[in-house]
mmCIF file of C-alpha atoms and ligand atoms in Angstrom:
data_model
loop_
_atom_site.group_PDB
_atom_site.id
_atom_site.type_symbol
_atom_site.label_atom_id
_atom_site.label_comp_id
_atom_site.label_asym_id
_atom_site.label_seq_id
_atom_site.Cartn_x
_atom_site.Cartn_y
_atom_site.Cartn_z
ATOM 1 C CA UNK A 1049 -27.679 -100.531 36.217
ATOM 2 C CA UNK A 1050 -30.631 -101.001 34.032
ATOM 3 C CA UNK A 1051 -33.836 -99.232 32.967
ATOM 4 C CA UNK A 1052 -36.542 -101.380 30.988
ATOM 5 C CA UNK A 1053 -39.530 -100.081 29.185
ATOM 6 C CA UNK A 1054 -42.154 -101.783 27.440
ATOM 7 C CA UNK A 1055 -43.755 -100.985 24.140
ATOM 8 C CA UNK A 1056 -46.870 -99.845 25.881
ATOM 9 C CA UNK A 1057 -45.017 -97.156 27.467
ATOM 10 C CA UNK A 1058 -44.726 -98.967 30.967
ATOM 11 C CA UNK A 1059 -41.547 -99.590 32.848
ATOM 12 C CA UNK A 1060 -40.947 -103.117 33.854
ATOM 13 C CA UNK A 1061 -38.452 -104.443 36.293
ATOM 14 C CA UNK A 1062 -35.225 -105.649 34.794
ATOM 15 C CA UNK A 1063 -34.434 -108.048 37.373
ATOM 16 C CA UNK A 1064 -37.722 -110.004 36.715
ATOM 17 C CA UNK A 1065 -38.122 -112.408 33.685
ATOM 18 C CA UNK A 1066 -39.975 -111.207 30.912
ATOM 19 C CA UNK A 1067 -39.688 -113.750 28.111
ATOM 20 C CA UNK A 1068 -40.954 -116.828 27.766
ATOM 21 C CA UNK A 1069 -38.429 -120.002 27.242
ATOM 22 C CA UNK A 1070 -39.825 -120.597 24.027
ATOM 23 C CA UNK A 1071 -39.733 -117.231 22.437
ATOM 24 C CA UNK A 1072 -38.257 -117.562 19.137
ATOM 25 C CA UNK A 1073 -35.546 -114.712 19.989
ATOM 26 C CA UNK A 1074 -34.094 -117.103 22.455
ATOM 27 C CA UNK A 1075 -34.890 -120.751 20.701
ATOM 28 C CA UNK A 1076 -33.381 -119.299 17.106
ATOM 29 C CA UNK A 1077 -31.824 -115.931 17.582
ATOM 30 C CA UNK A 1078 -34.888 -114.857 15.525
ATOM 31 C CA UNK A 1079 -35.189 -111.141 16.042
ATOM 32 C CA UNK A 1080 -33.384 -107.624 15.582
ATOM 33 C CA UNK A 1081 -32.114 -104.981 17.550
ATOM 34 C CA UNK A 1082 -30.279 -101.713 17.883
ATOM 35 C CA UNK A 1083 -27.979 -100.077 20.100
ATOM 36 C CA UNK A 1084 -27.919 -96.372 20.528
ATOM 37 C CA UNK A 1085 -25.611 -94.012 22.198
ATOM 38 C CA UNK A 1086 -27.261 -91.605 24.542
ATOM 39 C CA UNK A 1087 -25.547 -88.346 25.967
ATOM 40 C CA UNK A 1088 -26.889 -85.965 28.656
ATOM 41 C CA UNK A 1089 -30.233 -87.591 28.062
ATOM 42 C CA UNK A 1090 -30.357 -87.555 24.162
ATOM 43 C CA UNK A 1091 -30.108 -90.344 22.058
ATOM 44 C CA UNK A 1092 -28.113 -90.063 19.069
ATOM 45 C CA UNK A 1093 -29.266 -90.750 15.476
ATOM 46 C CA UNK A 1094 -32.471 -92.005 17.075
ATOM 47 C CA UNK A 1095 -34.323 -91.580 13.468
ATOM 48 C CA UNK A 1096 -31.633 -93.535 11.536
ATOM 49 C CA UNK A 1097 -31.890 -96.334 14.206
ATOM 50 C CA UNK A 1098 -35.634 -96.602 13.950
ATOM 51 C CA UNK A 1099 -35.428 -96.703 10.200
ATOM 52 C CA UNK A 1100 -32.773 -99.381 10.225
ATOM 53 C CA UNK A 1101 -34.778 -101.025 12.879
ATOM 54 C CA UNK A 1102 -37.968 -101.021 10.269
ATOM 55 C CA UNK A 1103 -35.472 -101.925 7.524
ATOM 56 C CA UNK A 1104 -34.183 -105.343 9.388
ATOM 57 C CA UNK A 1105 -37.902 -106.336 10.050
ATOM 58 C CA UNK A 1106 -38.833 -105.780 6.616
ATOM 59 C CA UNK A 1107 -35.677 -108.065 5.642
ATOM 60 C CA UNK A 1108 -36.728 -110.481 8.193
ATOM 61 C CA UNK A 1109 -40.640 -110.472 7.569
ATOM 62 C CA UNK A 1110 -41.171 -109.263 11.034
ATOM 63 C CA UNK A 1111 -44.343 -106.775 11.543
ATOM 64 C CA UNK A 1112 -43.414 -103.324 10.978
ATOM 65 C CA UNK A 1113 -42.177 -101.720 14.178
ATOM 66 C CA UNK A 1114 -44.639 -99.022 15.771
ATOM 67 C CA UNK A 1115 -42.459 -96.258 15.399
ATOM 68 C CA UNK A 1116 -44.525 -94.127 17.805
ATOM 69 C CA UNK A 1117 -44.467 -97.217 20.446
ATOM 70 C CA UNK A 1118 -40.613 -97.260 19.918
ATOM 71 C CA UNK A 1119 -40.174 -93.678 20.464
ATOM 72 C CA UNK A 1120 -42.076 -93.381 23.587
ATOM 73 C CA UNK A 1121 -40.570 -96.622 24.958
ATOM 74 C CA UNK A 1122 -37.091 -94.803 24.374
ATOM 75 C CA UNK A 1123 -38.252 -91.378 26.179
ATOM 76 C CA UNK A 1124 -39.530 -93.923 29.016
ATOM 77 C CA UNK A 1125 -36.155 -95.245 29.506
ATOM 78 C CA UNK A 1126 -34.404 -91.670 28.976
ATOM 79 C CA UNK A 1127 -36.990 -90.224 31.737
ATOM 80 C CA UNK A 1128 -35.986 -92.807 34.218
ATOM 81 C CA UNK A 1129 -32.477 -93.053 33.863
ATOM 82 C CA UNK A 1130 -30.009 -92.162 36.880
ATOM 83 C CA UNK A 1131 -26.784 -93.730 35.872
ATOM 84 C CA UNK A 1132 -23.957 -92.074 33.984
ATOM 85 C CA UNK A 1133 -25.051 -89.338 31.783
ATOM 86 C CA UNK A 1134 -23.388 -91.331 28.672
ATOM 87 C CA UNK A 1135 -25.050 -94.475 28.502
ATOM 88 C CA UNK A 1136 -26.718 -97.066 25.834
ATOM 89 C CA UNK A 1137 -30.015 -97.570 24.837
ATOM 90 C CA UNK A 1138 -30.739 -101.190 23.442
ATOM 91 C CA UNK A 1139 -34.064 -101.829 21.227
ATOM 92 C CA UNK A 1140 -34.748 -105.519 20.904
ATOM 93 C CA UNK A 1141 -37.830 -106.978 18.730
ATOM 94 C CA UNK A 1142 -37.918 -110.821 18.504
ATOM 95 C CA UNK A 1143 -40.476 -112.776 16.724
ATOM 96 C CA UNK A 1144 -41.956 -113.788 19.980
ATOM 97 C CA UNK A 1145 -43.540 -117.118 20.842
ATOM 98 C CA UNK A 1146 -44.040 -119.515 17.857
ATOM 99 C CA UNK A 1147 -47.607 -119.391 16.233
ATOM 100 C CA UNK A 1148 -48.627 -116.193 18.212
ATOM 101 C CA UNK A 1149 -47.409 -113.525 15.555
ATOM 102 C CA UNK A 1150 -46.897 -111.447 18.441
ATOM 103 C CA UNK A 1151 -43.268 -109.951 18.759
ATOM 104 C CA UNK A 1152 -41.705 -109.459 22.109
ATOM 105 C CA UNK A 1153 -40.206 -105.789 22.301
ATOM 106 C CA UNK A 1154 -38.311 -103.906 24.759
ATOM 107 C CA UNK A 1155 -35.812 -100.914 25.120
ATOM 108 C CA UNK A 1156 -33.580 -101.181 27.539
ATOM 109 C CA UNK A 1157 -30.907 -98.501 29.302
ATOM 110 C CA UNK A 1158 -27.612 -99.720 30.077
ATOM 111 C CA UNK A 1159 -23.915 -98.462 31.212
ATOM 112 C CA UNK A 1160 -21.570 -98.679 28.576
ATOM 113 C CA UNK A 1161 -19.099 -101.439 29.485
ATOM 114 C CA UNK A 1162 -15.591 -100.322 30.770
ATOM 115 C CA UNK A 1163 -13.806 -102.069 27.978
ATOM 116 C CA UNK A 1164 -15.426 -99.878 25.259
ATOM 117 C CA UNK A 1165 -14.438 -96.817 26.863
ATOM 118 C CA UNK A 1166 -10.746 -98.177 27.406
ATOM 119 C CA UNK A 1167 -10.955 -99.162 23.287
ATOM 120 C CA UNK A 1168 -12.326 -95.494 22.661
ATOM 121 C CA UNK A 1169 -9.316 -93.853 24.502
ATOM 122 C CA UNK A 1170 -6.385 -96.308 23.520
ATOM 123 C CA UNK A 1171 -7.327 -97.638 19.923
ATOM 124 C CA UNK A 1172 -7.298 -101.422 19.130
ATOM 125 C CA UNK A 1173 -5.454 -103.941 17.272
ATOM 126 C CA UNK A 1174 -7.457 -105.612 14.749
ATOM 127 C CA UNK A 1175 -7.150 -108.719 12.739
ATOM 128 C CA UNK A 1176 -8.678 -109.590 9.304
ATOM 129 C CA UNK A 1177 -10.874 -112.564 9.071
ATOM 130 C CA UNK A 1178 -12.746 -114.327 6.020
ATOM 131 C CA UNK A 1179 -16.374 -114.199 6.604
ATOM 132 C CA UNK A 1180 -16.400 -116.787 3.580
ATOM 133 C CA UNK A 1181 -18.892 -114.997 1.193
ATOM 134 C CA UNK A 1182 -18.210 -113.333 -2.028
ATOM 135 C CA UNK A 1183 -18.768 -109.556 -2.381
ATOM 136 C CA UNK A 1184 -21.899 -110.057 -4.559
ATOM 137 C CA UNK A 1185 -23.903 -112.575 -2.485
ATOM 138 C CA UNK A 1186 -25.910 -110.132 -0.599
ATOM 139 C CA UNK A 1187 -28.262 -109.325 -3.610
ATOM 140 C CA UNK A 1188 -28.349 -112.978 -4.872
ATOM 141 C CA UNK A 1189 -29.164 -114.729 -1.506
ATOM 142 C CA UNK A 1190 -31.205 -112.357 0.789
ATOM 143 C CA UNK A 1191 -31.872 -115.096 3.212
ATOM 144 C CA UNK A 1192 -28.363 -114.982 4.658
ATOM 145 C CA UNK A 1193 -29.506 -111.497 5.918
ATOM 146 C CA UNK A 1194 -26.372 -109.899 5.186
ATOM 147 C CA UNK A 1195 -26.842 -106.187 6.467
ATOM 148 C CA UNK A 1196 -29.891 -107.028 8.609
ATOM 149 C CA UNK A 1197 -29.134 -106.291 12.276
ATOM 150 C CA UNK A 1198 -30.468 -109.582 13.302
ATOM 151 C CA UNK A 1199 -30.105 -111.056 16.777
ATOM 152 C CA UNK A 1200 -27.946 -113.767 15.408
ATOM 153 C CA UNK A 1201 -24.626 -112.451 16.322
ATOM 154 C CA UNK A 1202 -23.163 -115.679 17.636
ATOM 155 C CA UNK A 1203 -20.555 -115.768 14.582
ATOM 156 C CA UNK A 1204 -19.587 -111.997 15.123
ATOM 157 C CA UNK A 1205 -18.848 -112.761 18.802
ATOM 158 C CA UNK A 1206 -17.211 -116.145 17.712
ATOM 159 C CA UNK A 1207 -15.072 -114.029 15.342
ATOM 160 C CA UNK A 1208 -14.091 -111.619 18.253
ATOM 161 C CA UNK A 1209 -12.882 -114.465 20.279
ATOM 162 C CA UNK A 1210 -10.684 -115.613 17.494
ATOM 163 C CA UNK A 1211 -9.464 -112.167 17.541
ATOM 164 C CA UNK A 1212 -8.685 -112.469 21.117
ATOM 165 C CA UNK A 1213 -6.908 -115.938 20.278
ATOM 166 C CA UNK A 1214 -4.716 -114.129 18.051
ATOM 167 C CA UNK A 1215 -3.657 -111.287 20.526
ATOM 168 C CA UNK A 1216 -6.062 -108.657 19.120
ATOM 169 C CA UNK A 1217 -9.045 -106.966 20.042
ATOM 170 C CA UNK A 1218 -11.409 -106.675 17.233
ATOM 171 C CA UNK A 1219 -11.636 -108.081 13.520
ATOM 172 C CA UNK A 1220 -12.192 -106.722 10.037
ATOM 173 C CA UNK A 1221 -14.287 -109.056 7.941
ATOM 174 C CA UNK A 1222 -13.130 -109.791 4.315
ATOM 175 C CA UNK A 1223 -15.270 -111.123 1.387
ATOM 176 C CA UNK A 1224 -13.777 -114.310 -0.203
ATOM 177 C CA UNK A 1225 -11.926 -112.287 -2.769
ATOM 178 C CA UNK A 1226 -10.180 -109.946 -0.092
ATOM 179 C CA UNK A 1227 -12.695 -107.173 -0.289
ATOM 180 C CA UNK A 1228 -12.814 -105.402 3.242
ATOM 181 C CA UNK A 1229 -16.383 -105.468 4.628
ATOM 182 C CA UNK A 1230 -17.020 -104.495 8.190
ATOM 183 C CA UNK A 1231 -16.309 -105.443 11.726
ATOM 184 C CA UNK A 1232 -18.427 -107.724 13.745
ATOM 185 C CA UNK A 1233 -20.205 -104.651 15.518
ATOM 186 C CA UNK A 1234 -18.668 -101.874 13.581
ATOM 187 C CA UNK A 1235 -18.037 -99.954 10.158
ATOM 188 C CA UNK A 1236 -14.709 -99.499 8.779
ATOM 189 C CA UNK A 1237 -13.534 -96.168 7.765
ATOM 190 C CA UNK A 1238 -10.060 -95.559 6.053
ATOM 191 C CA UNK A 1239 -8.561 -92.203 5.557
ATOM 192 C CA UNK A 1240 -6.241 -91.325 2.759
ATOM 193 C CA UNK A 1241 -4.774 -87.953 2.069
ATOM 194 C CA UNK A 1242 -7.424 -85.970 3.880
ATOM 195 C CA UNK A 1243 -10.558 -88.431 2.171
ATOM 196 C CA UNK A 1244 -12.607 -90.567 4.378
ATOM 197 C CA UNK A 1245 -13.520 -93.979 2.522
ATOM 198 C CA UNK A 1246 -16.125 -96.635 3.572
ATOM 199 C CA UNK A 1247 -16.981 -99.639 1.746
ATOM 200 C CA UNK A 1248 -20.732 -99.770 0.340
ATOM 201 C CA UNK A 1249 -23.501 -101.601 1.788
ATOM 202 C CA UNK A 1250 -24.179 -103.255 -1.421
ATOM 203 C CA UNK A 1251 -21.455 -105.681 -0.230
ATOM 204 C CA UNK A 1252 -23.802 -107.154 2.256
ATOM 205 C CA UNK A 1253 -22.694 -104.862 5.187
ATOM 206 C CA UNK A 1254 -24.876 -102.796 7.836
ATOM 207 C CA UNK A 1255 -25.101 -99.588 6.846
ATOM 208 C CA UNK A 1256 -23.698 -97.793 9.921
ATOM 209 C CA UNK A 1257 -25.093 -94.708 11.449
ATOM 210 C CA UNK A 1258 -22.003 -93.565 13.237
ATOM 211 C CA UNK A 1259 -20.346 -93.746 9.842
ATOM 212 C CA UNK A 1260 -23.194 -91.812 8.220
ATOM 213 C CA UNK A 1261 -22.996 -89.202 10.764
ATOM 214 C CA UNK A 1262 -19.145 -88.734 10.409
ATOM 215 C CA UNK A 1263 -19.322 -88.486 6.756
ATOM 216 C CA UNK A 1264 -22.330 -86.029 7.110
ATOM 217 C CA UNK A 1265 -19.877 -83.983 9.428
ATOM 218 C CA UNK A 1266 -16.876 -84.433 6.783
ATOM 219 C CA UNK A 1267 -19.126 -83.207 4.009
ATOM 220 C CA UNK A 1268 -20.520 -79.933 5.852
ATOM 221 C CA UNK A 1269 -16.883 -78.962 6.456
ATOM 222 C CA UNK A 1270 -15.572 -79.519 2.942
ATOM 223 C CA UNK A 1271 -13.923 -82.844 3.143
ATOM 224 C CA UNK A 1272 -14.312 -85.520 0.555
ATOM 225 C CA UNK A 1273 -15.766 -88.773 1.296
ATOM 226 C CA UNK A 1274 -16.116 -91.760 -0.751
ATOM 227 C CA UNK A 1275 -18.215 -94.910 -0.501
ATOM 228 C CA UNK A 1276 -16.338 -97.679 -2.453
ATOM 229 C CA UNK A 1277 -14.490 -101.117 -1.884
ATOM 230 C CA UNK A 1278 -11.433 -101.136 -0.016
ATOM 231 C CA UNK A 1279 -8.466 -103.670 -0.015
ATOM 232 C CA UNK A 1280 -6.266 -104.775 2.904
ATOM 233 C CA UNK A 1281 -3.214 -103.060 1.235
ATOM 234 C CA UNK A 1282 -5.582 -99.857 1.010
ATOM 235 C CA UNK A 1283 -5.841 -100.312 4.884
ATOM 236 C CA UNK A 1284 -2.128 -100.569 5.499
ATOM 237 C CA UNK A 1285 -1.612 -97.538 3.105
ATOM 238 C CA UNK A 1286 -4.077 -95.087 4.849
ATOM 239 C CA UNK A 1287 -3.470 -92.489 7.164
ATOM 240 C CA UNK A 1288 -5.665 -93.752 9.769
ATOM 241 C CA UNK A 1289 -8.053 -96.665 9.940
ATOM 242 C CA UNK A 1290 -11.071 -96.484 12.245
ATOM 243 C CA UNK A 1291 -13.997 -98.942 13.453
ATOM 244 C CA UNK A 1292 -16.823 -96.882 13.841
ATOM 245 C CA UNK A 1293 -20.182 -97.777 15.958
ATOM 246 C CA UNK A 1294 -22.862 -95.932 18.206
ATOM 247 C CA UNK A 1295 -21.128 -96.484 21.420
ATOM 248 C CA UNK A 1296 -17.464 -96.628 20.549
ATOM 249 C CA UNK A 1297 -17.892 -93.548 18.281
ATOM 250 C CA UNK A 1298 -14.998 -93.554 16.270
ATOM 251 C CA UNK A 1299 -12.105 -96.206 17.562
ATOM 252 C CA UNK A 1300 -8.549 -95.997 16.024
ATOM 253 C CA UNK A 1301 -6.992 -99.192 14.668
ATOM 254 C CA UNK A 1302 -3.346 -99.077 15.584
ATOM 255 C CA UNK A 1303 -2.305 -102.575 14.736
ATOM 256 C CA UNK A 1304 -3.724 -104.649 11.738
ATOM 257 C CA UNK A 1305 -2.647 -108.270 11.280
ATOM 258 C CA UNK A 1306 0.225 -107.642 13.818
ATOM 259 C CA UNK A 1307 1.521 -104.655 11.951
ATOM 260 C CA UNK A 1308 1.671 -101.351 13.231
ATOM 261 C CA UNK A 1309 -0.111 -98.836 11.203
ATOM 262 C CA UNK A 1310 1.064 -95.284 10.706
ATOM 263 C CA UNK A 1311 0.519 -93.358 13.702
ATOM 264 C CA UNK A 1312 -3.042 -91.823 13.571
ATOM 265 C CA UNK A 1313 -3.428 -90.298 16.916
ATOM 266 C CA UNK A 1314 -3.725 -86.769 15.542
ATOM 267 C CA UNK A 1315 -6.001 -87.896 12.519
ATOM 268 C CA UNK A 1316 -8.154 -89.728 15.312
ATOM 269 C CA UNK A 1317 -8.690 -86.646 17.493
ATOM 270 C CA UNK A 1318 -9.621 -84.855 14.326
ATOM 271 C CA UNK A 1319 -12.101 -87.457 13.413
ATOM 272 C CA UNK A 1320 -13.701 -87.613 16.689
ATOM 273 C CA UNK A 1321 -13.965 -83.876 16.969
ATOM 274 C CA UNK A 1322 -15.622 -84.095 13.463
ATOM 275 C CA UNK A 1323 -18.054 -86.827 14.717
ATOM 276 C CA UNK A 1324 -18.847 -84.725 17.764
ATOM 277 C CA UNK A 1325 -19.178 -81.761 15.950
ATOM 278 C CA UNK A 1326 -22.542 -83.310 14.599
ATOM 279 C CA UNK A 1327 -24.105 -83.025 18.037
ATOM 280 C CA UNK A 1328 -22.697 -79.553 19.098
ATOM 281 C CA UNK A 1329 -24.539 -77.606 16.821
HETATM 282 C C1 PLP B 2252 -22.218 -105.672 11.857
HETATM 283 C C2 PLP B 2252 -22.037 -103.980 12.225
HETATM 284 N N1 PLP B 2252 -21.752 -103.018 11.174
HETATM 285 C C3 PLP B 2252 -21.698 -101.877 11.791
HETATM 286 C C4 PLP B 2252 -22.224 -101.309 13.087
HETATM 287 C C5 PLP B 2252 -22.137 -99.977 13.503
HETATM 288 O O1 PLP B 2252 -23.453 -99.273 13.117
HETATM 289 P P1 PLP B 2252 -23.881 -98.037 13.974
HETATM 290 O O2 PLP B 2252 -22.803 -97.143 13.711
HETATM 291 O O3 PLP B 2252 -25.271 -97.674 13.572
HETATM 292 O O4 PLP B 2252 -23.859 -98.545 15.480
HETATM 293 C C6 PLP B 2252 -22.782 -102.401 13.612
HETATM 294 C C7 PLP B 2252 -23.222 -101.978 15.017
HETATM 295 O O5 PLP B 2252 -23.256 -102.613 16.135
HETATM 296 C C8 PLP B 2252 -22.699 -103.723 13.542
HETATM 297 O O6 PLP B 2252 -23.293 -104.527 14.294
#
């Protein structure tokens, strides 16, 4: 099931074409997006997602998103959703048709893919793959758009297919010096002796709203958190490695590059409870 809302606050038929074939979102993947989890009609981290949409737009010289219009479009989707209580809310903004200067924008309610629910419950095997950049390139070469949530995710999806060829479910990207970066659609969190650690976004990775919510909860409950570079040996030595993203929430990595990691089932349960506690207050 899909519910589609436009930025003027109207509903549109999701089965009817909306984009022109020469929309730059289609022609060049030139645009940005956000994926938000909705539970019982409440979007999680909507503010941070809209902040990040604005940040991505600025990084790509797109017009600043009209926040009030996005909030209204999101509400229209939520008000008209009749599917499962837990679902996806996707925001898309493209550069529109060349020369018009008018972005194409919509909010789309969708069901969660069954594979995502399975991975949440069962955990995943991941492989490390190099991204080909040094850890300091983001600042030197902003045109690479590292850390922007752009629509150009073909490379990220190709990495996931490579993982499947290697018998795994997902990927941990590494910088050219071996520094741990992020997953193609997730933030890496490793737990060592009760301390939650994640790589800094200065490495050219997307600041994750789920990781941020998890760390907020951890700090609130007196745990230590560290934002600092991680290496692959750090992941192998961890009590638990998790890939965090809005819809998958906190997913346990049970196997890395074919090696079984420390059994983190109990720690995973604890991390999920911690993350959920942010929304039960
Ligand atoms: C590259 C990348 N890193 C991290 C994340 C996790 O971000 P969030 O927790 O805000 O969904 C995503 C989300 O899709 C992503 O695409």
